[in-house]
Amino acid sequence: MDIEFGWSLDGTAWADAGVRTGPRGLLQLLQGRLGLTRPQLAPAVRTARAMTALAAADDPWSRASFTADPWATAAALLRARDAAVEAGAQLTPGPQLPARIAAITALDEQLQHAPGPADDLREVVDLLAGEADWPLGIEQIRCHEDPAALPGLWPALFAQLTAAGVRVERIVEGPTGQPELLLIEAEDEWTAAEAAARFLAGHDRADGAGLQVLATTGTVLLDQELHRRDLPALGIAAPSADRTAGQIIGLFLSIAVAPVDVQQLAAFLDLRVLDAPEDGGQHVGLVPARVRRQLLAALEQEPGVGGPAWRAALATLEADPDLPESAREVARWIDRTVTAPLETTELTPTRLLAVLEPLGTRLHRLGQGDPELLHAATHLQVLREVLEGLQPQRPLAPRELTRIIGATGGRSPSPFARPEAGAPWRSCARPAQLLPTGGAVLWWGAERPAPSAPVQWDPQETAALTRLGAHLLPPAQLAALETDAGLRALRGARRIIAVRAAHRCEEPTAPHPLLAHLAAESTADGGTVEKVLEARTRPAADTVGPGSFHLADAARPLSIPPRTVIPPRPEDLTRTAAPAPHLLPRSLSYSQAETLLGCRQKWVYRHGLRIRPATGANVPTGNQMVGTLVHAVVEELVRAGAASAPSTERIRAEFTAQVPRLASELLLPGREAELAELRERAVRSLREFFDRLAAAGITITAAESGFERPLTLHLAGGEATVPFRGFRDVDAHDADGRPVVIDLKWTYAAKKYPDLFDTGEALQLASYAWSLGSDSADGAGTDVGYFLLSQGEFVSANPLLDPAGRTPLPLTQLWEKGRTGMEQALEAIRAGAVGARSGQILLDAGQDLSTPRREATRTYERAREAAASRGELVVDARCDYCDLALLCGLAGDRS
C-alpha cells in the first residue's frame, strides 16, 4: 500500500495513486493492521470516569474547583492529560512538578479503562517498539511534512515504521506556482451564493485541468442556488447539538424534576419526531396524538398538573375503547413523571436511571431505523453509561446535570449534509485537500475560521513535560504545519476564485488568512498585502452586466425580470366571498359577541372556520394565568362556605394551594419574589372584596355559575334562536333580595373598565344581567359591577361598594345595542362580506400595528364616541395581540 500523508489531510478522498490521509486516518489504519481496534468510548463517558478518578486522587491544586464544578474540572484536566500523553510525556509522579502537571499525573494514576485517541497513539508506538515483526502491508508513506518536525509521538511513530520496513519519504517537489487570485466579495451570503452558483453553471466543463470546489463553510444556501440551475448539491453542513434529537432528554428532565415547568411540559407533549402520518396526516410525536390532544387541552384550561382538568383528561383516555394500551401506558408514564417529580435533592444517578427507563422504551419503540431518533437513543445510552459510572447515591447539582446532558448529546448531522452525485467538479472542505491539478479552484466561504483552542503550557510546564519525555512544538511552529499545508495545495491551482460574504449572521467577516499569504507572494513590486488584496477584490454586483454574467472564464446569459412592485396595504380590509349561511353560529357566548362587534373576520376565522393557534401555544401565562388563578381562589372560597368572612390566612392558604394547578410556572427558580408579590397583592385585594361586600349587606350565593338562555336574532333570512352560554364570576343578592353580579378582572389597565362603565358600554355586565332574566324579564333590576383584582377596587353604581358616585348602567338599552350589533355582524357574514372593524379603524386614521398603544387608544376612543352618537358599540379587538392579523392583511411583510 502506498500512502500519501499530510498533517492536514484527514477527511480527504482516496486518490488514484493510493491513500491520502492525515494523522487520524493513519492511526486508524495501523490499529486495524495491528489488531488494536476497540469500541471508542464516548467523550462524556471518559469525562465521567475522569471525575471518579479525580475524586479518588483528591489533588490539592484542583480540589476547590472540583468541589464547585466536578464535571467541568474533570473535562478540563482530562483534556490537558490527553494533550500531554499525545505529546509523548510519561506521566509519572515526581518532585517539583508544576501544580497542573502534578494534577494530571495524579489523574492519570487513578484513571482506569478510559482510553482516548492519545492512548491509541501511544499503544501503537509501544507495540511497534517491541521485537515482534508486524506485517503492516504498507510499502511506502510519502509525507508532505518532515516527520521529525511533527509534534508529540509522531516522529517516534515514523521511526518505528521505518524500522518495521516501511519506506518513509519526504515529498520534496511540490507545487511552486503562483496562482491567479480573484476575490469576489458580496454583502451577504445570499448574494455570494448566487455569484458562486452562476460561476459553476457557466464554467467551461471542457477544461481538461478540471475544476475543484473548496467549501470551508456550510453550503446550504449555495446548494439551493445550484438546484435552481439543475446542478447537484455539495452537501456540506456542520453537525449541531441544537437539533431535535439532541434536546429530547433535556426537555424530558425539565418536566421530571420539580418544580414542573408547564410550558416545557406543553413543548414535550407537542414534540413531533417522525414524519410518518398519524391520525389523519399529523406527524408522530413522542406522545401519541390522542394523548397529546387531551393533555394539552387540560393544560389550556389549567396551566398546571394534578388538578381536575388534568385528572379528567386522564380519565377520558382510560375510558377510550379505541385507544391502544401502549398509548394509555404513555399517558400513565407522563402522569407519574409530572405529578411526582424528582426534587433537586433527589437527583442521584440511581433515581435518574429509573426516571429515564420509560423514555428509553418509548424511543426504542419509535426509532427503528430513523436517524434522528437513533441519535436520541444513542444520547440516552451514553447518558446511562455516564450515570452508571458515578456514585449511585451522590446527588447531582442541577447545573452539573445540565452539563452532563449537554456533554452526552454530542452533535447530530445536518439533514442538509447530503452530497449529490454527478457534479462536474471535485469538492473538498479543507485547503490542504486540494489536488495539484493546475486547474481552477472556486473557494466558497473564504473567511477567517473560528480560532481553535489547543491546550497551552507555560514555560515551567513545558520544561517539566520535556523532562517527562514530551516532544512539544512552539505554538507558532504548530500553527505553521496547517498553514503550510494549505498554501502548498493552493499553489497547485492555476486560478483561485475566492467568494466570501462581508457579513454572516449579521456579523462582519474577515478574509481567510491564507489569502493574505498568497497576496504576500505578489508584493515584489513594493505593494503591501492590503493593496494587493484590494486590487484583486471585486464586488459581486460587478459580475453582472447587461444581459450576462461574467466571472473569470465563466459566462452565463441573464434575463432581468420586470421589477416587482410591492402592492400597498389595502385601504379596505373587508373580504368578500359567496354567501355563507353555513357559518352562522349554533351557540354564542359573550367572548364571541365581543369578537363579532370588534372584528368579524376574527370571528369567522376562529369560530366559523376554526383556525386557531396550536394548542401548545395556548397554555395560559402572564396576566391571563394569574387572573385564572385568583378566580379559582374565589370560587373555592365560595364553594367551601368561607366567602362570608375569610381570614387573611385562609385566603393565603387557598392561593398557595391553587398555584401548582393553575400557575405552576410561578414555582420555577428565580420567580420567588414575583410569586410572593402576587400572593400578597391577591390576599389584600380579596380581603377588600369580601369585607366590602359584607359591609354593603351583599351575600355571595355562587361563583363561576354557568348559564344558558335562548337568544333570538332578527336576520334578513328570518329569526334565528341560539343558546347564549357562559359563566358569571360571582352571583349575590343584597339586603333587599335584589340580584347582584360581580365580574372579576385581573388587569394592570386600571382605567379600562371604569371607562366602559361610565360610558355605558360595559356589555359583558349587561349580558350577565340579561342572563338572569326570563321570558318576561330582562334582568334590568340587577345590580352589576366589576372588581379589579390587581387594584382591589370596585367599579359599581352601588355607593356602598364604589364611592365614586357612578351612574347605573342602562342595562336594557345596552343589551339591545349589543344584540343589534351581533345581528348586523352575522347578517354581513351570511351575505359573504366580512370586515375587520378594529383594524379598519386604525387604517382609516393612518395608523397600523406599529402605532404606539397610547395613540391607538385615543383613536379607538374617538371611534367609540362617534359610534355612540349613532347608537352603536365599538369594541377594541386588540389587533396588536391577534394571532390572525396576517390573514386580514394588517400585519406581515407586503413584499
mmCIF file of C-alpha atoms in Angstrom, residues 456 473-480:
data_model
loop_
_atom_site.group_PDB
_atom_site.id
_atom_site.type_symbol
_atom_site.label_atom_id
_atom_site.label_comp_id
_atom_site.label_asym_id
_atom_site.label_seq_id
_atom_site.Cartn_x
_atom_site.Cartn_y
_atom_site.Cartn_z
ATOM 1 C CA GLN A 456 -1.381 25.860 26.261
ATOM 2 C CA LEU A 473 6.487 22.333 19.356
ATOM 3 C CA PRO A 474 6.212 26.097 19.842
ATOM 4 C CA PRO A 475 2.650 27.292 19.104
ATOM 5 C CA ALA A 476 3.787 29.231 16.036
ATOM 6 C CA GLN A 477 5.523 26.182 14.574
ATOM 7 C CA LEU A 478 2.463 24.012 15.270
ATOM 8 C CA ALA A 479 0.174 26.512 13.513
ATOM 9 C CA ALA A 480 2.586 26.698 10.586
#
